[in-house]
Amino acid sequence: MRNAKITALATAAAIAVTGIAPATGMAKATGKGKGKHSVTAESTYVYKQAGKIFDGTLFKGETFKVERISKSGKFAYGMAYGHVNRHAWIKAADLKLKR
């Protein structure tokens, strides 16, 4: 009985670790982490939800402070500074980390 519990625990731990590892790899693949970024596109749309409900426009050189990345890695959520000045979603591909 004890061996069955240990085996079940080990299996559950292995499943949990393999489920987390791909998500970590995807976040690194986007190259976008938390922190202040600059908009690199001439203009990009700002959304209330990731890819839905247009809410404004940010322009090249304006600042966006990333707080999180969507599961797909395509959108970043955070505070938009400059023309918009509110929390919103934006395409992660249109951002570059400020140095």
mmCIF file of C-alpha atoms in Angstrom:
data_model
loop_
_atom_site.group_PDB
_atom_site.id
_atom_site.type_symbol
_atom_site.label_atom_id
_atom_site.label_comp_id
_atom_site.label_asym_id
_atom_site.label_seq_id
_atom_site.Cartn_x
_atom_site.Cartn_y
_atom_site.Cartn_z
ATOM 1 C CA MET A 1 0.000 0.000 0.000
ATOM 2 C CA ARG A 2 2.798 2.407 0.904
ATOM 3 C CA ASN A 3 4.614 1.726 -2.380
ATOM 4 C CA ALA A 4 1.445 2.473 -4.339
ATOM 5 C CA LYS A 5 1.097 5.868 -2.621
ATOM 6 C CA ILE A 6 4.751 6.746 -3.284
ATOM 7 C CA THR A 7 4.417 5.701 -6.926
ATOM 8 C CA ALA A 8 1.251 7.771 -7.325
ATOM 9 C CA LEU A 9 2.944 10.782 -5.715
ATOM 10 C CA ALA A 10 5.995 10.444 -7.970
ATOM 11 C CA THR A 11 3.782 10.178 -11.049
ATOM 12 C CA ALA A 12 1.785 13.268 -10.058
ATOM 13 C CA ALA A 13 4.998 15.220 -9.457
ATOM 14 C CA ALA A 14 6.393 14.193 -12.851
ATOM 15 C CA ILE A 15 3.203 15.288 -14.610
ATOM 16 C CA ALA A 16 3.216 18.645 -12.785
ATOM 17 C CA VAL A 17 6.860 19.336 -13.691
ATOM 18 C CA THR A 18 6.427 18.466 -17.375
ATOM 19 C CA GLY A 19 3.320 20.666 -17.535
ATOM 20 C CA ILE A 20 5.192 23.672 -16.152
ATOM 21 C CA ALA A 21 8.365 23.299 -18.226
ATOM 22 C CA PRO A 22 6.784 24.014 -21.650
ATOM 23 C CA ALA A 23 5.037 27.137 -20.318
ATOM 24 C CA THR A 24 8.360 28.469 -18.991
ATOM 25 C CA GLY A 25 10.025 27.790 -22.324
ATOM 26 C CA MET A 26 7.298 29.623 -24.222
ATOM 27 C CA ALA A 27 7.691 32.733 -22.073
ATOM 28 C CA LYS A 28 11.433 32.790 -22.773
ATOM 29 C CA ALA A 29 10.871 32.225 -26.495
ATOM 30 C CA THR A 30 8.947 35.480 -26.819
ATOM 31 C CA GLY A 31 11.862 37.500 -25.440
ATOM 32 C CA LYS A 32 9.396 39.674 -23.577
ATOM 33 C CA GLY A 33 9.617 39.761 -19.815
ATOM 34 C CA LYS A 34 8.315 42.040 -17.144
ATOM 35 C CA GLY A 35 9.581 45.596 -17.168
ATOM 36 C CA LYS A 36 9.453 48.730 -19.269
ATOM 37 C CA HIS A 37 9.357 48.353 -23.036
ATOM 38 C CA SER A 38 9.243 50.762 -25.973
ATOM 39 C CA VAL A 39 6.794 50.460 -28.843
ATOM 40 C CA THR A 40 8.784 49.630 -31.998
ATOM 41 C CA ALA A 41 5.975 49.690 -34.585
ATOM 42 C CA GLU A 42 4.828 52.995 -36.096
ATOM 43 C CA SER A 43 1.524 52.392 -34.314
ATOM 44 C CA THR A 44 -0.129 49.468 -32.576
ATOM 45 C CA TYR A 45 -3.588 48.835 -31.248
ATOM 46 C CA VAL A 46 -4.405 48.645 -27.542
ATOM 47 C CA TYR A 47 -7.068 46.163 -26.421
ATOM 48 C CA LYS A 48 -9.291 45.711 -23.348
ATOM 49 C CA GLN A 49 -8.858 41.929 -23.723
ATOM 50 C CA ALA A 50 -6.055 40.059 -25.505
ATOM 51 C CA GLY A 51 -6.831 40.647 -29.190
ATOM 52 C CA LYS A 52 -10.413 41.775 -28.551
ATOM 53 C CA ILE A 53 -12.252 45.076 -27.996
ATOM 54 C CA PHE A 54 -10.104 47.831 -29.531
ATOM 55 C CA ASP A 55 -9.401 50.534 -26.942
ATOM 56 C CA GLY A 56 -6.853 52.932 -28.425
ATOM 57 C CA THR A 57 -3.511 53.301 -30.170
ATOM 58 C CA LEU A 58 0.103 53.534 -29.009
ATOM 59 C CA PHE A 59 2.760 55.073 -31.216
ATOM 60 C CA LYS A 60 6.452 54.394 -31.825
ATOM 61 C CA GLY A 61 8.638 55.324 -28.845
ATOM 62 C CA GLU A 62 5.847 55.301 -26.248
ATOM 63 C CA THR A 63 6.357 53.227 -23.100
ATOM 64 C CA PHE A 64 4.539 50.066 -22.018
ATOM 65 C CA LYS A 65 5.265 48.414 -18.648
ATOM 66 C CA VAL A 66 4.683 44.660 -19.060
ATOM 67 C CA GLU A 67 3.088 42.868 -16.103
ATOM 68 C CA ARG A 68 2.287 39.546 -17.794
ATOM 69 C CA ILE A 69 2.247 37.721 -21.135
ATOM 70 C CA SER A 70 -0.733 35.834 -22.578
ATOM 71 C CA LYS A 71 -0.602 32.025 -22.694
ATOM 72 C CA SER A 72 -0.017 32.165 -26.453
ATOM 73 C CA GLY A 73 2.830 34.656 -26.037
ATOM 74 C CA LYS A 74 1.277 36.966 -28.639
ATOM 75 C CA PHE A 75 -0.043 39.637 -26.252
ATOM 76 C CA ALA A 76 1.362 41.506 -23.256
ATOM 77 C CA TYR A 77 -0.706 43.050 -20.443
ATOM 78 C CA GLY A 78 0.447 46.089 -18.526
ATOM 79 C CA MET A 79 0.380 49.857 -18.124
ATOM 80 C CA ALA A 80 0.457 51.908 -21.310
ATOM 81 C CA TYR A 81 2.092 55.326 -20.940
ATOM 82 C CA GLY A 82 1.937 58.199 -23.400
ATOM 83 C CA HIS A 83 -1.136 58.460 -25.584
ATOM 84 C CA VAL A 84 -3.265 55.860 -23.710
ATOM 85 C CA ASN A 85 -2.309 56.004 -19.966
ATOM 86 C CA ARG A 86 -4.159 52.936 -18.658
ATOM 87 C CA HIS A 87 -3.827 49.173 -18.175
ATOM 88 C CA ALA A 88 -4.381 47.294 -21.430
ATOM 89 C CA TRP A 89 -3.279 44.493 -23.756
ATOM 90 C CA ILE A 90 -0.913 45.044 -26.693
ATOM 91 C CA LYS A 91 0.812 42.816 -29.289
ATOM 92 C CA ALA A 92 4.044 41.554 -27.696
ATOM 93 C CA ALA A 93 5.804 41.594 -31.083
ATOM 94 C CA ASP A 94 5.518 45.408 -31.150
ATOM 95 C CA LEU A 95 7.603 45.840 -27.986
ATOM 96 C CA LYS A 96 11.328 46.111 -27.273
ATOM 97 C CA LEU A 97 12.852 46.031 -23.777
ATOM 98 C CA LYS A 98 14.224 49.406 -22.663
ATOM 99 C CA ARG A 99 17.824 49.382 -21.443
#
